[in-house]
Coordinates of C-alpha atoms in Angstrom, one line a residue:
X7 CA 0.3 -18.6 0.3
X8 CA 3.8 -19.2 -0.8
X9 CA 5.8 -19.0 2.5
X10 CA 6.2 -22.3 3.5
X11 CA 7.4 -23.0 -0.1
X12 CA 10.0 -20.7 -0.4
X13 CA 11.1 -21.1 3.1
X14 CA 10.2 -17.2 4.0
X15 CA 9.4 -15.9 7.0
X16 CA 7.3 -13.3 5.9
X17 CA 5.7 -12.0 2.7
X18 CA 9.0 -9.8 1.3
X19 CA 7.2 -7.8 -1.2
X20 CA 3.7 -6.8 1.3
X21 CA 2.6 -3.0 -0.6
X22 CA 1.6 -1.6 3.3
X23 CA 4.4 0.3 4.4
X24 CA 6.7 -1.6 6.9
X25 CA 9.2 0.1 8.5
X26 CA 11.1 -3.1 9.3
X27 CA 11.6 -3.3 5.6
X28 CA 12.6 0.1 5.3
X29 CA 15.4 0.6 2.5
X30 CA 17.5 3.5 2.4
X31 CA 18.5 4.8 -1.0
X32 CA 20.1 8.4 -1.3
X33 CA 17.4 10.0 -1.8
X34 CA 15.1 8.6 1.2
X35 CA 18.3 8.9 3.5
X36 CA 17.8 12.3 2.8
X37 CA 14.2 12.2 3.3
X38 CA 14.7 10.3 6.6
X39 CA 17.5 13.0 7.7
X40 CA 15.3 15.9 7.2
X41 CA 12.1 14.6 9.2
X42 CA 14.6 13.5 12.3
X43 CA 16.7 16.7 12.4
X44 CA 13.6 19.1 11.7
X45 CA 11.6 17.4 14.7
X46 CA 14.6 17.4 16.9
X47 CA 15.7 21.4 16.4
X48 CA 12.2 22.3 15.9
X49 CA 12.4 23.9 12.5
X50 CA 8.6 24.1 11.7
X51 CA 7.6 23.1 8.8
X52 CA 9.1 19.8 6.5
X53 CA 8.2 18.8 2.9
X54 CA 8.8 15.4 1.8
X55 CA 7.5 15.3 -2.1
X56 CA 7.4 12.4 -4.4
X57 CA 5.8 10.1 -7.2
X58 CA 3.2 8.0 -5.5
X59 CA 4.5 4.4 -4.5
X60 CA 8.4 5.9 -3.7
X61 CA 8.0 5.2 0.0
X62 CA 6.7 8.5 1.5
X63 CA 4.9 7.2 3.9
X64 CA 7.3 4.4 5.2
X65 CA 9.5 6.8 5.8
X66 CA 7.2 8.4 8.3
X67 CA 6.1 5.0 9.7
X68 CA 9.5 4.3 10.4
X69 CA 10.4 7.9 12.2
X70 CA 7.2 6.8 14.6
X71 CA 8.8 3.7 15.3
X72 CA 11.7 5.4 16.7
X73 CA 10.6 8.3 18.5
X74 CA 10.3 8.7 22.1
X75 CA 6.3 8.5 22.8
X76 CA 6.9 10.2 26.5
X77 CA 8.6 13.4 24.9
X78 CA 6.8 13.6 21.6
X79 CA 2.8 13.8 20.9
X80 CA 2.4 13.2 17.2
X81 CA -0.9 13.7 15.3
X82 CA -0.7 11.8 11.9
X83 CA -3.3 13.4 9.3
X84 CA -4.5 10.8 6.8
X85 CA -7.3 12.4 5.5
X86 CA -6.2 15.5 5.2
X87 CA -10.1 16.7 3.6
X88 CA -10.7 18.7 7.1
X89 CA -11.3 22.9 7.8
X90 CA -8.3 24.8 9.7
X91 CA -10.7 24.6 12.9
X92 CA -11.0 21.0 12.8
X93 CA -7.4 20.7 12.4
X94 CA -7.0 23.1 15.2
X95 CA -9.4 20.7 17.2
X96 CA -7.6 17.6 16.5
X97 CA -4.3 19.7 17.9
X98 CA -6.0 20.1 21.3
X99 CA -7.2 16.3 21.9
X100 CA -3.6 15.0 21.3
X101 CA -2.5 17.1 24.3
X102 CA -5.4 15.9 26.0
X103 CA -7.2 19.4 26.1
X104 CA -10.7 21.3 25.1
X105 CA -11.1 24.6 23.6
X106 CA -13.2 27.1 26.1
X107 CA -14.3 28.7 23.1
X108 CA -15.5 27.9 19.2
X109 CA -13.9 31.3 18.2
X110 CA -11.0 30.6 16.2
X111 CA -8.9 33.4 17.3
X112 CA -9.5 32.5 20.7
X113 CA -8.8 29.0 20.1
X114 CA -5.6 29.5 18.4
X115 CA -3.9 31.7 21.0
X116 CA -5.0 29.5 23.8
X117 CA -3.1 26.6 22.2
X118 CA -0.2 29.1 22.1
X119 CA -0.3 29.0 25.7
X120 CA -0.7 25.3 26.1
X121 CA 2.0 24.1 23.6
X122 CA 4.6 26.7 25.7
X123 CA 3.6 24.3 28.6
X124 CA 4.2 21.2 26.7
X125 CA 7.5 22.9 25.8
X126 CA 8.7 23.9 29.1
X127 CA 7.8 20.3 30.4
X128 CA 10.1 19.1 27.9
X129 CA 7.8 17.5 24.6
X130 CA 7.8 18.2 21.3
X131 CA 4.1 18.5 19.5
X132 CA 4.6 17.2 16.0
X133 CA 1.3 17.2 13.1
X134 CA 1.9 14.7 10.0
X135 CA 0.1 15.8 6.7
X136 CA -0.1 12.8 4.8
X137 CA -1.7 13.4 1.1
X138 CA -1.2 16.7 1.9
X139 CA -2.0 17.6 -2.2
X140 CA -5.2 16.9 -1.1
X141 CA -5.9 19.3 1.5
X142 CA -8.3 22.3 1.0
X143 CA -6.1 25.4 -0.4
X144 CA -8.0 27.8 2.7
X145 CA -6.6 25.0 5.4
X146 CA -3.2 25.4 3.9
X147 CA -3.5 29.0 4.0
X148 CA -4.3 28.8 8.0
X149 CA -1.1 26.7 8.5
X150 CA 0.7 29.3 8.1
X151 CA -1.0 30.9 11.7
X152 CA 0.5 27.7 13.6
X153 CA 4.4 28.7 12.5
X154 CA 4.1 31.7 14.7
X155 CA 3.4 29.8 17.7
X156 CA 7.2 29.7 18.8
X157 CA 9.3 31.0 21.2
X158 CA 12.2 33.4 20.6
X159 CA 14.4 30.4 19.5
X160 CA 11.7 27.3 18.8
X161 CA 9.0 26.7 17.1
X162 CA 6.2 25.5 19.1
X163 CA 4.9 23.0 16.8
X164 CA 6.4 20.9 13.8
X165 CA 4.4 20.2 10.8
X166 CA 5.5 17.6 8.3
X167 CA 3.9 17.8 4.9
X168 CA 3.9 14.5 3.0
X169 CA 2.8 14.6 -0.8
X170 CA 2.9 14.0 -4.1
X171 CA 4.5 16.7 -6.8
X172 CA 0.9 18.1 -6.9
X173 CA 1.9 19.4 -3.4
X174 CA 4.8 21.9 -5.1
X175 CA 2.5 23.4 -7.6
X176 CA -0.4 24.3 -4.7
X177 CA 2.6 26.2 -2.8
X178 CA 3.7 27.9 -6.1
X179 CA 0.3 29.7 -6.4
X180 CA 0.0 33.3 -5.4
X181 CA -2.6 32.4 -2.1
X182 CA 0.0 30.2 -0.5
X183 CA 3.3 32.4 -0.8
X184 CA 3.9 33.0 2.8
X185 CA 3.5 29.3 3.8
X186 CA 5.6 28.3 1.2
X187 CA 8.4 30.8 2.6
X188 CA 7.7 29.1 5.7
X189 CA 8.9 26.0 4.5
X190 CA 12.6 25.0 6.6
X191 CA 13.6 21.9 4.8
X192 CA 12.6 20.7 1.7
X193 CA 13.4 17.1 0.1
X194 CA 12.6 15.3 -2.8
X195 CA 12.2 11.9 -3.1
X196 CA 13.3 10.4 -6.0
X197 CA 12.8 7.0 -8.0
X198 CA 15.2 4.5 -7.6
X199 CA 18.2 3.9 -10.2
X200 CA 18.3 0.6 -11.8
X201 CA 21.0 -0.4 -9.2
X202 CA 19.2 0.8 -6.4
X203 CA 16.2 -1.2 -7.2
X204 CA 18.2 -4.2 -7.6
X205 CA 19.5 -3.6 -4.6
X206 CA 15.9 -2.8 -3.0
X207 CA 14.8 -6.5 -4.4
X208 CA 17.6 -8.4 -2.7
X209 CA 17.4 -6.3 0.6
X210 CA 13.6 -7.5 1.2
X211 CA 14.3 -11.0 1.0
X212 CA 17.6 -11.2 2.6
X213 CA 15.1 -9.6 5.4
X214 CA 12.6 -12.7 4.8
X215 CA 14.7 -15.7 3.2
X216 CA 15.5 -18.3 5.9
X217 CA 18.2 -19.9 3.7
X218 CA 19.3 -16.7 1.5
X219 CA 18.4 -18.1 -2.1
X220 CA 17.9 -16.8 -5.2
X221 CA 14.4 -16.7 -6.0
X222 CA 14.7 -15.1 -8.8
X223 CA 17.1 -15.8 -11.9
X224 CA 18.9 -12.5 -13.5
X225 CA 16.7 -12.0 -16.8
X226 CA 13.7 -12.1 -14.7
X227 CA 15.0 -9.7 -12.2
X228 CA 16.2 -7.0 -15.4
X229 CA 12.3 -7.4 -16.6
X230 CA 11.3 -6.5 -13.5
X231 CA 13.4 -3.6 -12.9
X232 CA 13.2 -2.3 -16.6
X233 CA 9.6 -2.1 -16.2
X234 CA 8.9 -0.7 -12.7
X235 CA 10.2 2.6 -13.2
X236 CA 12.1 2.6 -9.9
X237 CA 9.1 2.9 -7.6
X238 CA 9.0 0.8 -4.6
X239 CA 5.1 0.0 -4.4
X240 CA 5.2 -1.3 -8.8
X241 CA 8.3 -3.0 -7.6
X242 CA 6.6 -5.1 -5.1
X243 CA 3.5 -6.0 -6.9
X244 CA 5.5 -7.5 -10.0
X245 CA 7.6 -9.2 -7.8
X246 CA 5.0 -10.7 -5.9
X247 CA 3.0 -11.6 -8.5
X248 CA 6.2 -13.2 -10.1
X249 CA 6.3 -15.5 -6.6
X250 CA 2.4 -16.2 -6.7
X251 CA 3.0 -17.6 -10.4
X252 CA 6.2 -19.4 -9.9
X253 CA 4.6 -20.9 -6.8
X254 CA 1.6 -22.1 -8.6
X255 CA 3.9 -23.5 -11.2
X256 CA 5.4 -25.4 -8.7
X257 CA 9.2 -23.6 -9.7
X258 CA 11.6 -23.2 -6.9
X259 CA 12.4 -20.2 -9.1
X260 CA 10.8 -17.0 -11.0
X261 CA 12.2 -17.0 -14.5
X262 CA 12.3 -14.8 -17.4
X263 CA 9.3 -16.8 -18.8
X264 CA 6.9 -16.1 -15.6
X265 CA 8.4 -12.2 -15.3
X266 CA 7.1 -11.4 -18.8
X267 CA 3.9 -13.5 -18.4
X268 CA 3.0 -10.9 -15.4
X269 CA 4.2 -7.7 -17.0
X270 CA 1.4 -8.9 -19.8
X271 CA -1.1 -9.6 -17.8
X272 CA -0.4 -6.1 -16.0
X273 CA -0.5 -5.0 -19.5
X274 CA 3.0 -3.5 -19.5
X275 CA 4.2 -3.8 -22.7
X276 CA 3.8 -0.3 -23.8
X277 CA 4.5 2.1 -21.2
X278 CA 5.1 5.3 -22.9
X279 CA 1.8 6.2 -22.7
X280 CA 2.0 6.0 -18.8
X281 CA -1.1 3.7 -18.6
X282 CA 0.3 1.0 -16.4
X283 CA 1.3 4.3 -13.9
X284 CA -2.1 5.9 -13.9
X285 CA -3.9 2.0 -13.3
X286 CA -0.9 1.7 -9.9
X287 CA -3.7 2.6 -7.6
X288 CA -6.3 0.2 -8.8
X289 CA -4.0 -2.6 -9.0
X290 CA -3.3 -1.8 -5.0
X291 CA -6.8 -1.7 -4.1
X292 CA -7.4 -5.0 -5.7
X293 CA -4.6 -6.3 -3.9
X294 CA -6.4 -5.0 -0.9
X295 CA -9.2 -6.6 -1.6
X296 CA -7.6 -10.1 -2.5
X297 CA -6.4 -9.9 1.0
X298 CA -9.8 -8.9 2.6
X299 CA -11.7 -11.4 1.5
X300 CA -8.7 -14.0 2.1
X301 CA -8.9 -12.5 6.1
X302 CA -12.7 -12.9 5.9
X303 CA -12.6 -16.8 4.3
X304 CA -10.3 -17.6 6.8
X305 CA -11.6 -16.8 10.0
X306 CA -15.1 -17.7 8.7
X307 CA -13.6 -21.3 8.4
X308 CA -12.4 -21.4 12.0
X309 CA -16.3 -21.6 12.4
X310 CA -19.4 -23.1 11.2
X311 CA -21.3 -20.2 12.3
X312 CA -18.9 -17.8 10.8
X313 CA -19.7 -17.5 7.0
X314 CA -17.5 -16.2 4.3
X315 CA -17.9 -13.0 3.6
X316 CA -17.9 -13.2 -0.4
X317 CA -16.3 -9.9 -2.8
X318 CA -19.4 -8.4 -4.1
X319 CA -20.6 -8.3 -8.0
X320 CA -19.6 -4.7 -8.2
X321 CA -16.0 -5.2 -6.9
X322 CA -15.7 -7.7 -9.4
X323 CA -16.8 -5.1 -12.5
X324 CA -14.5 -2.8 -10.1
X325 CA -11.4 -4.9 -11.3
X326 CA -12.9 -5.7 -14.8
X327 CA -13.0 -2.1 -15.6
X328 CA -9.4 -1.3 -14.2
X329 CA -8.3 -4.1 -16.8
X330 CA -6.6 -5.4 -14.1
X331 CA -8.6 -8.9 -14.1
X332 CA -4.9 -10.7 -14.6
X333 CA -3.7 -9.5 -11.2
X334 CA -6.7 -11.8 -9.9
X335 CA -6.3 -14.1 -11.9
X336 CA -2.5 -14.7 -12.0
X337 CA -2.4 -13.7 -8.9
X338 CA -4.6 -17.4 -7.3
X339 CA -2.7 -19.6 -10.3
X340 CA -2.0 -22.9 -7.7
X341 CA -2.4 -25.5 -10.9
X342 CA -0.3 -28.4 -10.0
X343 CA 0.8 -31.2 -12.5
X344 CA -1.6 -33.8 -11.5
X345 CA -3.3 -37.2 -13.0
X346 CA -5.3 -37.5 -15.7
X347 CA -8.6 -35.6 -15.2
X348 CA -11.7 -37.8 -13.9
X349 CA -15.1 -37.0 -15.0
X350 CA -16.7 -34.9 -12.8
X351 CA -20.5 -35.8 -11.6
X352 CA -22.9 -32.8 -10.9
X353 CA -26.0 -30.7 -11.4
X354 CA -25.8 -28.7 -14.7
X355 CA -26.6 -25.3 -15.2
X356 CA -27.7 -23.4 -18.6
X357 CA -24.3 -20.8 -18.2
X358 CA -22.1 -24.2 -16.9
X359 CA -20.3 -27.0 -17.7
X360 CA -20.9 -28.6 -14.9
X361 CA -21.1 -28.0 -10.6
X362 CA -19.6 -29.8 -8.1
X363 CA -20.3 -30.0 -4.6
X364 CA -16.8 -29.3 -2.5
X365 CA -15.4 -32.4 -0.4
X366 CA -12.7 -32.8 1.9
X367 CA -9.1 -32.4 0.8
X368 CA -10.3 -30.4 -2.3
X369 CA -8.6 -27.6 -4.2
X370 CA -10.0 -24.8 -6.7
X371 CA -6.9 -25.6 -8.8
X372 CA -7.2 -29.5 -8.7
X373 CA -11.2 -29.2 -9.3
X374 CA -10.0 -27.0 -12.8
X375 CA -7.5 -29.0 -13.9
X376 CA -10.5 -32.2 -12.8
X377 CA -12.7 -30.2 -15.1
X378 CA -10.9 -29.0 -17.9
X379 CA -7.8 -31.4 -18.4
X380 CA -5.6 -28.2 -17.3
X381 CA -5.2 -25.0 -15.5
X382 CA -4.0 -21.6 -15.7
X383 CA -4.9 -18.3 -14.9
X384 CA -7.3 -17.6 -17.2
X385 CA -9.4 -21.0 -16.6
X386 CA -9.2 -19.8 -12.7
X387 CA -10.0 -15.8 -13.9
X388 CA -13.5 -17.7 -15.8
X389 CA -14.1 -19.9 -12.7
X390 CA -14.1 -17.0 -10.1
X391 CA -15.8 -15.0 -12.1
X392 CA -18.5 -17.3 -12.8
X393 CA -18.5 -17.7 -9.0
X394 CA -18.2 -14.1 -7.0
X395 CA -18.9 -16.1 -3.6
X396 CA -15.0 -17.3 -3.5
X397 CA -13.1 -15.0 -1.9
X398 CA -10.2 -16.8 -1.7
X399 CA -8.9 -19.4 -3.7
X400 CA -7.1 -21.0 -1.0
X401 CA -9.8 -21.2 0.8
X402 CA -13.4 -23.2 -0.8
X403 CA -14.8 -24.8 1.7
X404 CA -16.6 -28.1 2.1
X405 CA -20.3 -28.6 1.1
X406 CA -19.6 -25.4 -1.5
X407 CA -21.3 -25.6 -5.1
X408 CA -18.7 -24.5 -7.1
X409 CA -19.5 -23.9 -11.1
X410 CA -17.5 -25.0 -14.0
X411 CA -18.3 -22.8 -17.2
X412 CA -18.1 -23.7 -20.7
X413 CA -14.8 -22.6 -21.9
X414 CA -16.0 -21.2 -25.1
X415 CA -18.0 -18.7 -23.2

């Protein structure tokens, strides 16, 4: 949306995890250390523990990128939701295999034998628990069965556990003792210091920038910082919200003005009752679906017979109810200082202002600003929500009814 303006390459502050943007702090040096050195000596079991959006997972994502796929079979456990036999089951198909028998027993000492001939032909079998806080506490006891399938110096198989702090108080329960003693290396990964997240900022667009420049001026980058708690994920979404805004805006630059317009409409003015923390997920899934329905629009428009697939009614109520309409809203802001409004002909409709049939060249946020005499994010936030079919604001196609609503309404 903003890329050619800014002269980036790519989108710097993307919330999937992208090992190519991996930044190293202390703490996920550590992190990083641990995985590589328990796969490589075969140590068993790892734990990698931390707050959710610290970079847990692109830690792992970016050990997979480097690993040698001829000498190492990895399973990688999203949904970790599964019985001790299915997990058993999974561990058979990645070394291309089939149990003889449904007796668990017998299933488990049979992959003893196989994973000794993975060993002696020189690969390493290595299971990823991601969310592992989420797995069932009688699966977690069963792990502990795997760590005996070794040799006299090696273990067999290495299991990393990847979780949030919820993870440590499972193990600390009486039931799951021995796997806990099991545990070789342990590593916490903690939020980053102000520096560090400073540091985190300028790293990602040094990685996307084609000319280097500062996108952001210094108050808007404390703002940020102050309020993102040094998590990675947070960090991203303000940031590229901030870009969103500025871009809409037409600014070459994010200021201190657009940093604290976002933190309000992410409703972070008061964050010691850990609200905007708890709402971190639902701010991600709307971003997700922002991005869905922006995939959809767009390929339906390389198309006539390809419709756009619209966000439904209930993902809409979905964001209302997150109080997290602003992301959406501040999110699309592309008003442009234009010329004075024209009046707009239409059809009228008892909720409207007025409708307007799309034509060529047009734009959601010229249309507005048409309408209205301005726009901003909440004008767009009452047009798209008058109008669930667009879903994406960069994209309206031509011969679309598009519905203006009163703005007293």
């Amino acid at each position: 949306m903003y890329l050619n303006y800014y002269k980036l390459r790519k989108e710097p502050f993307n919330i999937t995890p992208d090992p190519d943007m991996l930044f190293l702090s202390p703490s996920h040096k550590e992190a990083l250390a641990a995985v590589i050195y328990g796969v490589r000596q075969r140590k068993g079991f790892v734990s990698i523990v931390g707050e959710v959006g610290v970079g847990k997972t692109t830690i792992l994502r970016s050990c997979l990128g480097k690993i040698d796929k001829e000498k190492i079979r990895t399973i990688y456990l999203f949904n970790p939701k599964i019985s001790f036999t299915t997990l058993v089951k999974m561990i058979y198909e990645s070394i291309a295999a089939k149990p003889i028998s449904d007796d668990l027993f017998e299933m488990v000492n049979r992959l003893h034998l196989l994973l000794i001939e993975e060993y002696k032909a020189g690969r390493n079998v290595v299971l990823i628990i991601d969310e592992v806080q989420n797995m069932p506490v009688e699966t977690l006891e069963n792990l502990r069965m795997l760590s005996n399938l070794e040799t006299s110096t090696d273990k067999l198989i290495q299991i990393i556990f990847s979780g949030q702090p919820e993870f440590e108080e499972k193990l600390n329960t009486h039931s799951l003792r021995q796997l806990k003693q099991r545990i070789a290396l342990r590593v916490y990964i903690k939020p980053f210091t102000r520096n560090e997240s400073l540091d985190y900022i300028a790293h990602r667009l040094a990685k996307t920038a084609e000319n280097g420049g500062e996108l952001f001026n210094r108050g808007a980058l404390n703002l940020i910082v102050a309020n993102a708690g040094g998590i990675p994920r947070v960090i991203n979404i303000l940031c590229d919200n901030c870009l969103i805004t500025a871009f809409g805006r037409q600014e070459k630059q994010v200021s201190s003005a657009i940093a604290r317009e976002v933190l309000a409409d992410f409703d972070m003015g008061n964050r010691s009752g850990g609200g905007f923390v708890r709402n971190i997920a639902a701010a991600a899934c709307i971003l997700v679906l922002c991005a869905v329905g922006g995939y959809l629009a767009y390929t339906g428009s390389l198309s006539d017979a390809s419709p756009v697939v619209p966000v439904s009614q209930s993902a809409t109520a979905q964001v209302e109810e997150a109080r997290f309409a602003p992301v959406q809203a501040g999110s699309v802001a592309t008003a442009v200082r234009q010329a004075e409004p024209t009046r707009v002909e239409g059809a009228r409709d008892e909720n409207a202002t007025v409708s307007r049939v799309v034509k060529k060249g047009d734009t959601l946020a010229g249309l507005v600003k048409n309408t209205y005499g301005y726009a901003d994010h909440r004008l767009m936030k009452q047009v798209l929500q008058r109008n669930p079919g667009i879903a994406n604001v960069n994209v309206i196609r031509e011969g679309e009814r598009i519905i203006f609503p009163s703005r007293d309404k």
